[in-house]
Coordinates of N, CA and C in Angstrom, one line a residue:
X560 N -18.1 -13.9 22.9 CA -17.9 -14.7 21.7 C -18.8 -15.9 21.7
X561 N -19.5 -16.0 22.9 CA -20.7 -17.2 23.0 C -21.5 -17.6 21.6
X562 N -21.8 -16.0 21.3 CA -23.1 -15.9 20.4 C -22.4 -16.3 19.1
X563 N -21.6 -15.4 18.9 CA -20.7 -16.1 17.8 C -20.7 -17.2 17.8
X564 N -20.1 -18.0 18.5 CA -19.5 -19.5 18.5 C -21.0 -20.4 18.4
X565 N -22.0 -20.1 18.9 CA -23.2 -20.3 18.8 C -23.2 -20.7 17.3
X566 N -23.8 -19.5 16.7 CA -24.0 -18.8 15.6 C -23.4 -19.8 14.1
X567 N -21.8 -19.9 14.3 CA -21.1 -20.5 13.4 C -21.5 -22.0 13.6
X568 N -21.5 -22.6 14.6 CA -22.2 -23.8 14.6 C -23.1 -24.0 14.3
X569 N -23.8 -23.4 14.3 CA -25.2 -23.5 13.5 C -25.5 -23.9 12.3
X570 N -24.3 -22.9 11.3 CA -24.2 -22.4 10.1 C -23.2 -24.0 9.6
X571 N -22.4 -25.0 10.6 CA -22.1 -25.8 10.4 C -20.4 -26.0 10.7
X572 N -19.7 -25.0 10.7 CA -18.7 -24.8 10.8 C -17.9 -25.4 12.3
X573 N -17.0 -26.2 12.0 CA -16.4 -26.8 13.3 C -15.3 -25.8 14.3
X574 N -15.8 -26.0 15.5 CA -15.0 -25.1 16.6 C -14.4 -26.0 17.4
X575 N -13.7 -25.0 17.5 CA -12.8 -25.1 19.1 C -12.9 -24.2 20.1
X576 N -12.9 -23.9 21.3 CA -13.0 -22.5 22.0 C -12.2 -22.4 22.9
X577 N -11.4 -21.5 23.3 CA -10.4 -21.3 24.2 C -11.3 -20.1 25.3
X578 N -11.0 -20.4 26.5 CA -11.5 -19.2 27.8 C -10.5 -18.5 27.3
X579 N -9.6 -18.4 27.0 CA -8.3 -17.3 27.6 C -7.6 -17.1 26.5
X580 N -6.9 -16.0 25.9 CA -5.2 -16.2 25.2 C -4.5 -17.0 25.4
X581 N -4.3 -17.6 26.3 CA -3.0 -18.4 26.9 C -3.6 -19.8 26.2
X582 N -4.9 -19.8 26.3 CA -5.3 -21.4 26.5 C -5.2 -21.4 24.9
X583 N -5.7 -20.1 23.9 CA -5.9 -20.1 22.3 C -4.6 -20.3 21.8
X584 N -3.7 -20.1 22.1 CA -2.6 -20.2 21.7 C -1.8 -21.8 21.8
X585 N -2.0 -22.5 23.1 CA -1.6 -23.8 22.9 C -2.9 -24.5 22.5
X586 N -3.7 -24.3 22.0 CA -4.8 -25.0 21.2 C -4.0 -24.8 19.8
X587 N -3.8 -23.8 19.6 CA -3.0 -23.3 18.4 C -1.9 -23.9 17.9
X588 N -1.1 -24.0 18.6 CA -0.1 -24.8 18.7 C -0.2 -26.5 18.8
X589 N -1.2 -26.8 18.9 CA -1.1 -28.2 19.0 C -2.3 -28.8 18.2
X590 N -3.2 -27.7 17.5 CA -3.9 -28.4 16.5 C -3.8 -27.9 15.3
X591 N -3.8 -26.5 15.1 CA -3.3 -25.9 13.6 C -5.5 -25.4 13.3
X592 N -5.2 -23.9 12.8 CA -6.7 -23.7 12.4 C -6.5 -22.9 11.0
X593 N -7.8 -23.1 10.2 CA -8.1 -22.4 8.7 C -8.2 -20.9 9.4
X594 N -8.6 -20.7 10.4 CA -9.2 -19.2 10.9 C -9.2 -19.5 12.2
X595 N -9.3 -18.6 12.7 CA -8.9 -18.1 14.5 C -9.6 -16.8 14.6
X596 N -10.9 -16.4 15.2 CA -11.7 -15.3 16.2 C -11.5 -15.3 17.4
X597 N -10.8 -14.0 17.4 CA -10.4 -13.7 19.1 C -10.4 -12.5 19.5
X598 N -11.1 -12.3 20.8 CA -11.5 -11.1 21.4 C -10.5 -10.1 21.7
X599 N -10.4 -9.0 21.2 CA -9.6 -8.5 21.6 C -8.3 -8.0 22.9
X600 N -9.5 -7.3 24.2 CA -9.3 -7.3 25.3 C -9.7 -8.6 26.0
X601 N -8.5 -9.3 26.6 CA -8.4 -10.4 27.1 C -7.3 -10.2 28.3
X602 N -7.7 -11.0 29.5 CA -6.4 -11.3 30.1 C -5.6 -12.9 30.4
X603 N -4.5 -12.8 31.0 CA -3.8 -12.2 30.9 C -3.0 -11.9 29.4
X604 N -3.5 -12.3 28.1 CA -2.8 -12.6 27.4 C -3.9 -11.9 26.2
X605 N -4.1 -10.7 25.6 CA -5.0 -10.0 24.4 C -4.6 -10.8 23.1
X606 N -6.3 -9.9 22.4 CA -6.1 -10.4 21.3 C -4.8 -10.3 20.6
X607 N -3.9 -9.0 20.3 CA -3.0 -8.7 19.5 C -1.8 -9.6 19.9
X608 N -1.8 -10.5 21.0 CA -0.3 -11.5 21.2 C -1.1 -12.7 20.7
X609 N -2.8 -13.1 20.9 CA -2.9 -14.6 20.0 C -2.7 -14.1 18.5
X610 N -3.0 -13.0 18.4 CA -2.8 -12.8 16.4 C -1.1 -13.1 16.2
X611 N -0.7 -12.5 17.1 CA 1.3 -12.0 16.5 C 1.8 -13.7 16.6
X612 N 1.1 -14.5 17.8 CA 1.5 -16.3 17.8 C 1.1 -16.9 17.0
X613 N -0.6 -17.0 16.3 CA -1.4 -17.5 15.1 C 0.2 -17.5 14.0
X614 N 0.3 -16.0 13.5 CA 0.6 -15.8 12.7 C 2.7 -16.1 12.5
X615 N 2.6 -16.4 14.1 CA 4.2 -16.9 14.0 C 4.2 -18.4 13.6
X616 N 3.1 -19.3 14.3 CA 2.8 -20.7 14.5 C 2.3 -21.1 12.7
X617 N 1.5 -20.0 12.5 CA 1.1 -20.5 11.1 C 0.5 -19.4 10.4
X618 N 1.8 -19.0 9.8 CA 1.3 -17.6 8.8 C 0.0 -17.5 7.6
X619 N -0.2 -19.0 7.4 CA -1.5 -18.5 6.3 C -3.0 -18.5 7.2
X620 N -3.2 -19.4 8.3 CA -3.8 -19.3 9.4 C -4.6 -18.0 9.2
X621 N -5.6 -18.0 8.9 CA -6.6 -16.3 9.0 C -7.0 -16.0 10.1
X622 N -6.7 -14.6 10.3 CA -7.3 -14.2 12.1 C -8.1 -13.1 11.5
X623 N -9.3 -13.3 12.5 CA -10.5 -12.3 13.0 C -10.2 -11.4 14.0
X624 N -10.4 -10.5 14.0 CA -9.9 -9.6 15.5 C -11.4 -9.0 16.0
X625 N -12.1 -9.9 16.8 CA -13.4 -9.3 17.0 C -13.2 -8.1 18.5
X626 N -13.6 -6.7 18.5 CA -13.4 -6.2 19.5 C -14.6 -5.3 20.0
X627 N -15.0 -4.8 20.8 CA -16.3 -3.6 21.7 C -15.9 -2.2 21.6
X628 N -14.3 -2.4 21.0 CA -14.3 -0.7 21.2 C -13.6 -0.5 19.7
X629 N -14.1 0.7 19.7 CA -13.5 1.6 17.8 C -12.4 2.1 18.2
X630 N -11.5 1.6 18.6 CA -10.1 2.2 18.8 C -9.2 2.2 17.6
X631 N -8.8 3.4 16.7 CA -8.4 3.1 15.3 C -6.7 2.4 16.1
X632 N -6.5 3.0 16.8 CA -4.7 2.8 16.9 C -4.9 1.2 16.9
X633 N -5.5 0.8 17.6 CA -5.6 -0.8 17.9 C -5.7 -1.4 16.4
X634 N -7.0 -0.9 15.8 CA -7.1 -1.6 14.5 C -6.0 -1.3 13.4
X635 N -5.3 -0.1 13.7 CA -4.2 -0.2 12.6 C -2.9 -1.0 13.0
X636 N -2.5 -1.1 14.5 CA -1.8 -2.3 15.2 C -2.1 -3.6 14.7
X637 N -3.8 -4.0 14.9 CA -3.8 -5.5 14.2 C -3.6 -5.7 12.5
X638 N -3.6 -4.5 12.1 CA -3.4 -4.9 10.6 C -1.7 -5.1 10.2
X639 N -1.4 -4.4 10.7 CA -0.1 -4.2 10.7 C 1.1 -5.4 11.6
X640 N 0.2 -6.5 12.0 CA 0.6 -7.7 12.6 C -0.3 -8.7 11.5
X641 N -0.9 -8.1 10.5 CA -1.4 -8.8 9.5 C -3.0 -9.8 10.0
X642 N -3.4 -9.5 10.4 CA -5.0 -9.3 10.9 C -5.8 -9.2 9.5
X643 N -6.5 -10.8 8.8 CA -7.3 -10.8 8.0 C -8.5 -10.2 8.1
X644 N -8.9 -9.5 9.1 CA -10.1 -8.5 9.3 C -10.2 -8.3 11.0
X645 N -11.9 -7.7 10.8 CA -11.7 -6.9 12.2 C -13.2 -6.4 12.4
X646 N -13.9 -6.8 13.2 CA -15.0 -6.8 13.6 C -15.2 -6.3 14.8
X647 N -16.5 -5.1 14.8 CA -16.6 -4.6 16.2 C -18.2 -4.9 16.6
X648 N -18.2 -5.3 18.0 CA -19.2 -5.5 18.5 C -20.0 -5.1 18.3
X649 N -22.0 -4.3 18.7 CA -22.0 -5.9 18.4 C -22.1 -6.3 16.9
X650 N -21.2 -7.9 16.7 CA -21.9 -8.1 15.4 C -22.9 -8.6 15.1
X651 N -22.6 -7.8 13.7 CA -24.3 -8.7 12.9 C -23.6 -10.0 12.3
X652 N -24.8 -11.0 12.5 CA -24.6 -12.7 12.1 C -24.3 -12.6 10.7
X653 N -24.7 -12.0 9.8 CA -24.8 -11.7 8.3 C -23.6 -11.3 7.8
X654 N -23.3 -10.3 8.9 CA -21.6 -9.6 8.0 C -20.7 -10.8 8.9
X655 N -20.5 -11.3 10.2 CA -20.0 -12.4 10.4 C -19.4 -13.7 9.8
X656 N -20.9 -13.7 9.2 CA -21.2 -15.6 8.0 C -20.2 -14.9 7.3
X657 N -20.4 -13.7 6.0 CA -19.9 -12.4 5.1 C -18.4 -13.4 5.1
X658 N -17.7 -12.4 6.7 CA -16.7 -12.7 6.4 C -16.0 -14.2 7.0
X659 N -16.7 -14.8 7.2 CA -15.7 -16.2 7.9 C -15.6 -16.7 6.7
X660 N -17.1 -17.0 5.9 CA -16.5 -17.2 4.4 C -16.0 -16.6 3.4
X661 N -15.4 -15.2 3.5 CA -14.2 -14.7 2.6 C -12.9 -14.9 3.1
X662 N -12.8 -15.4 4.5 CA -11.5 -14.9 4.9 C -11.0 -17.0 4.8
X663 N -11.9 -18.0 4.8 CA -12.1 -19.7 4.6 C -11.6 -19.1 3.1
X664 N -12.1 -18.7 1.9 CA -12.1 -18.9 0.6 C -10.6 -18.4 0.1
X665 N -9.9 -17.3 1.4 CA -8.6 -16.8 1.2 C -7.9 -18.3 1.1
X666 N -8.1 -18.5 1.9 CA -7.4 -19.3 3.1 C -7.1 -20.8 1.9
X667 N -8.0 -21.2 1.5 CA -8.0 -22.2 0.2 C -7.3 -21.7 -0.9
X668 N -7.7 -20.4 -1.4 CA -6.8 -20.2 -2.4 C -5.6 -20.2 -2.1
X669 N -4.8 -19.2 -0.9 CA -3.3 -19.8 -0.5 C -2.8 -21.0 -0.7
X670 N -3.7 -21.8 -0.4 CA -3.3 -23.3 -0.3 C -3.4 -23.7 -1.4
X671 N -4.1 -23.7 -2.4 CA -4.1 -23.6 -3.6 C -2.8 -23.5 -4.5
X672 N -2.9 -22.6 -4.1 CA -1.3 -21.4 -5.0 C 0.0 -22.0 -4.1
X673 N -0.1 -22.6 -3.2 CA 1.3 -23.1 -2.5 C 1.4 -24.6 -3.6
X674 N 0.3 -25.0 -3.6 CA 0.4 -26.6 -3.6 C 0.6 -26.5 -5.4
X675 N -0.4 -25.8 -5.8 CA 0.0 -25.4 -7.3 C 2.1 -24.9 -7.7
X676 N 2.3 -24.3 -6.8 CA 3.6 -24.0 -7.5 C 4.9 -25.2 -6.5
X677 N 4.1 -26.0 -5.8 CA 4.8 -27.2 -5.0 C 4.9 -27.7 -6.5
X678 N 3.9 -28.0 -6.9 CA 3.6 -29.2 -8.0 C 4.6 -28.9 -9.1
X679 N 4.6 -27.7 -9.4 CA 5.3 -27.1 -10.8 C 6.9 -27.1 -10.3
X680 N 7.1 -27.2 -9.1 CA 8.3 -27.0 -8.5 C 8.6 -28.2 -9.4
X681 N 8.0 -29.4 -8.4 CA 8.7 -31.1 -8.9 C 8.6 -31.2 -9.9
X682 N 7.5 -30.9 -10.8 CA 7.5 -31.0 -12.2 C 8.4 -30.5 -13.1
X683 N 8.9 -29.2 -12.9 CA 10.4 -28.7 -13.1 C 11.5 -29.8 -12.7
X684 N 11.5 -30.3 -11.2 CA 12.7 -30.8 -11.5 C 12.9 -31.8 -12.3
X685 N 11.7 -33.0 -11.9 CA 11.8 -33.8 -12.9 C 12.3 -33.7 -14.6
X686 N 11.5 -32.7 -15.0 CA 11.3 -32.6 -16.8 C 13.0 -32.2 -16.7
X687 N 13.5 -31.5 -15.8 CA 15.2 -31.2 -16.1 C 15.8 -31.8 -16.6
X688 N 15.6 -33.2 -15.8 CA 16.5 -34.5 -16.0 C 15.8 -35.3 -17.2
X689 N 14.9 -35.4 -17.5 CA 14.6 -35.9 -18.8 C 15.6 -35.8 -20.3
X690 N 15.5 -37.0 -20.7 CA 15.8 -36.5 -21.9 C 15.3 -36.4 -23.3
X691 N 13.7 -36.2 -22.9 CA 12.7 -35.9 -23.7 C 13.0 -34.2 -23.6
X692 N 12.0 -33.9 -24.6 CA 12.5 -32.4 -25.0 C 10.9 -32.0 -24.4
X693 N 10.6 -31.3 -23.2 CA 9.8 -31.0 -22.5 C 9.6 -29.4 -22.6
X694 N 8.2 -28.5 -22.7 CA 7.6 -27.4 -23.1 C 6.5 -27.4 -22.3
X695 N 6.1 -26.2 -21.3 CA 4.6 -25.9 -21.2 C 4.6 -24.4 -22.3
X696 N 3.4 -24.7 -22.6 CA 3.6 -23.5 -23.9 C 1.7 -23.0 -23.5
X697 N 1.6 -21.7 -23.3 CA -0.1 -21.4 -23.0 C -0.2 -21.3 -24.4
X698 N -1.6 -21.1 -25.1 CA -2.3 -21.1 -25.9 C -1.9 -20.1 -26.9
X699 N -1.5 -19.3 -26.4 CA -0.6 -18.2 -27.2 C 0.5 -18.0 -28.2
X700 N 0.8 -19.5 -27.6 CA 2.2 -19.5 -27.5 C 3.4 -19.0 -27.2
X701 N 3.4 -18.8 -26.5 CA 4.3 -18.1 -25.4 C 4.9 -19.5 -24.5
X702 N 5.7 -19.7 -24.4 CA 6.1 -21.0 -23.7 C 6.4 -20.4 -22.0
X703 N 6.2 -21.4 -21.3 CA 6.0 -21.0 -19.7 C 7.2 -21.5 -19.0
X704 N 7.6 -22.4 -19.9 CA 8.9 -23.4 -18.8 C 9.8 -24.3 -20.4
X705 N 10.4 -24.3 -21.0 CA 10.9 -25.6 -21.7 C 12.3 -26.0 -21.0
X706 N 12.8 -27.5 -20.7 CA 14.1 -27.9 -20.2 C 15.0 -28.0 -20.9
X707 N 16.0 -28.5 -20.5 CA 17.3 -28.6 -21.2 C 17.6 -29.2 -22.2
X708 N 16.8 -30.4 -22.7 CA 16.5 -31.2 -23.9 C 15.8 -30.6 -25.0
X709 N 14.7 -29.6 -24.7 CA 14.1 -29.1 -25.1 C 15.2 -27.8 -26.1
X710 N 15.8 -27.2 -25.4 CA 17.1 -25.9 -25.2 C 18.0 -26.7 -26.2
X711 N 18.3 -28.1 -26.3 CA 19.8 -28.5 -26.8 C 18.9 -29.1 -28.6
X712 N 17.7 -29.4 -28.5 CA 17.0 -30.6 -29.3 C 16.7 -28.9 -30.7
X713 N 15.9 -27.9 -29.9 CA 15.6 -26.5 -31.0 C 16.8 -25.6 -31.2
X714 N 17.9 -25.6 -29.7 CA 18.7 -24.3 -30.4 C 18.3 -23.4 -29.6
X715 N 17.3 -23.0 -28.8 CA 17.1 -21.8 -28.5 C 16.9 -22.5 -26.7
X716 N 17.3 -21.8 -26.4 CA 17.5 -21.2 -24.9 C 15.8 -20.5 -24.6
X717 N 15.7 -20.9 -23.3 CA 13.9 -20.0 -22.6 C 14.2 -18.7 -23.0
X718 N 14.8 -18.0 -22.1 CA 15.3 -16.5 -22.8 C 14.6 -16.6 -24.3
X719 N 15.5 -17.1 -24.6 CA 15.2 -16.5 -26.6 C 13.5 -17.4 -26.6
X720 N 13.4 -18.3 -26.5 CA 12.3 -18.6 -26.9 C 11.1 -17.9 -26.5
X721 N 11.0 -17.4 -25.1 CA 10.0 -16.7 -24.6 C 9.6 -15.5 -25.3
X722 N 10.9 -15.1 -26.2 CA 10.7 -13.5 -26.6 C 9.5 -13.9 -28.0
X723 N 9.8 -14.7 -28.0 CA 8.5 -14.8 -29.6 C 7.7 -16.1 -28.9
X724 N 7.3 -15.9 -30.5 CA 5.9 -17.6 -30.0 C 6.4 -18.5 -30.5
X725 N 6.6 -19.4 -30.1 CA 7.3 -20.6 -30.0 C 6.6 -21.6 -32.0
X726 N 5.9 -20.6 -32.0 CA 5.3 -21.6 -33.6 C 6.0 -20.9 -34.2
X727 N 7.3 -19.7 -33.6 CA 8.5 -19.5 -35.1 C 9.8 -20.5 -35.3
X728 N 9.0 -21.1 -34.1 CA 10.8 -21.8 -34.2 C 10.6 -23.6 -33.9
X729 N 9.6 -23.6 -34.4 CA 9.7 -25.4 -34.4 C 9.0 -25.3 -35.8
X730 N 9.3 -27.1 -36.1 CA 9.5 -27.4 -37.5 C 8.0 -27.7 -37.6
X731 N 7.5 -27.6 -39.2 CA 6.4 -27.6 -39.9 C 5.6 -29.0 -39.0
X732 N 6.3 -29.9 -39.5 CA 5.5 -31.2 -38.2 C 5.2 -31.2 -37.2
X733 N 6.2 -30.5 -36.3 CA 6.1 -30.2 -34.7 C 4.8 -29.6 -34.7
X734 N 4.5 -28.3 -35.4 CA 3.4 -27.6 -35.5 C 2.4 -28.1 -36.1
X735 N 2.2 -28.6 -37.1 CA 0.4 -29.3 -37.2 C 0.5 -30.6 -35.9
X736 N 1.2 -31.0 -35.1 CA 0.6 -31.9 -34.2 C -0.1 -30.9 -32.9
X737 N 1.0 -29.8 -33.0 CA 0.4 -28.6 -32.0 C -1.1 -28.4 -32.4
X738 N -1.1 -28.0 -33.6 CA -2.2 -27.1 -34.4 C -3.7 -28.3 -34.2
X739 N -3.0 -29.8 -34.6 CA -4.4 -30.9 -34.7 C -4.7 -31.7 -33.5
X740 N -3.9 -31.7 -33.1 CA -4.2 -32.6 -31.2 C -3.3 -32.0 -30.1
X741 N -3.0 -31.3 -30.2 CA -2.4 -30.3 -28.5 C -3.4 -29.2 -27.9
X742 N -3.6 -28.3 -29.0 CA -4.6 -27.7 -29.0 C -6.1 -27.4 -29.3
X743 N -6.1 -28.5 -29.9 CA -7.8 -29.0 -29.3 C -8.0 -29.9 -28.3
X744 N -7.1 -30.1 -27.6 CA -7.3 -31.2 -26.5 C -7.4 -30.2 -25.0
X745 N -6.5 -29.5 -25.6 CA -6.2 -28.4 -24.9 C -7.6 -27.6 -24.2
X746 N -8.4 -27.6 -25.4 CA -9.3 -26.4 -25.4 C -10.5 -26.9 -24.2
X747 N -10.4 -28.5 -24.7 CA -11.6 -29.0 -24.3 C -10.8 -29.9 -22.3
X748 N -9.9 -28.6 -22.2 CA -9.1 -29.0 -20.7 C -8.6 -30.4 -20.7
X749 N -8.2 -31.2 -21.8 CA -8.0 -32.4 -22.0 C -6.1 -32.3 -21.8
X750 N -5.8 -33.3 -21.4 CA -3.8 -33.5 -21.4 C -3.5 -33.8 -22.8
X751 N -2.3 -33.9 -23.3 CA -2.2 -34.6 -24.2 C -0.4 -35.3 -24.0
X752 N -0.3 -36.4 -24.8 CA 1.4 -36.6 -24.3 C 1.7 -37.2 -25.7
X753 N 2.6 -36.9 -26.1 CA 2.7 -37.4 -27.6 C 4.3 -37.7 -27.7

């Protein structure tokens, strides 16, 4: 893994390196990684127990399973302990770069999509307790979330309202503010709060 570790440095990417499984694992444990490349055959401790720890320690954590031999049982073992890829010796630098940055781009969008539905989480709770009458409504109109103010203020319940577009059931004024500043503000990725 020299050349590798070489290699990614080069390319700019920050390391860490463990001699051993034993040592990759309390590295692991005490610093937290976007990705983890680990040789398969290792002692005393192989690649497939730092992947099964990676992935206990930190399930979005992306692992590489770099190995010298085409052993399918092995590679269907690491997939099956959820192994973001799998690379056999020797590698090429190109398919390498390839994948550290598809398995880095996973790795962000997870984080992404956690932190996006964190946010929607609080946002939900909050708008609950409001007693403004609160709607995310897509372009469509199709509403995504309205609260309980919202439910008590139109009459209709999410259920009912989801089932149509929400421009059947709010009043002629509600809709030209939709029609003249929600959705052109909208368009041009702008907020709007009215």
């Amino acid at each position: 893994l020299r050349l590798i570790r070489a290699a990614l440095v080069m390319k700019g990417y920050q390391i860490s390196a463990a001699s051993n499984g034993q040592m990759a694992i309390e590295l692991i444990s005490a610093k937290g990684f976007d990705l983890v490349l680990t040789e398969m055959i290792m002692a005393p401790i192989g690649g497939l127990e730092v992947l099964r720890k990676t992935k206990e320690i930190s399930p979005d954590t992306m692992v590489i399973i770099v190995t010298g031999y085409e052993d399918v049982h092995l590679a269907v073992e690491a997939l099956k302990l959820k192994a973001d890829d799998y690379l056999i010796k020797p590698v090429d630098l190109e398919e390498l770069f390839f994948r550290v940055s598809s398995c880095l781009e996973k790795y962000r969008l997870k984080r992404r999509i956690a932190e996006s539905q964190k946010n929607l989480a609080l946002f939900k709770a909050v708008a609950d307790f409001s007693s403004e009458a609160v709607a995310i409504i897509k372009q469509s109109g199709q509403p995504i979330y309205v609260n309980p103010s919202h439910e008590k203020l139109f009459g209709l319940s999410f259920e009912e309202a989801r089932l149509g577009n929400c421009r059947d059931h709010y009043p002629k004024e509600s809709l030209e503010i939709f029609n003249q500043e929600i959705m052109p503000a909208s368009e041009k990725g702008e907020t709007w709060e009215g």
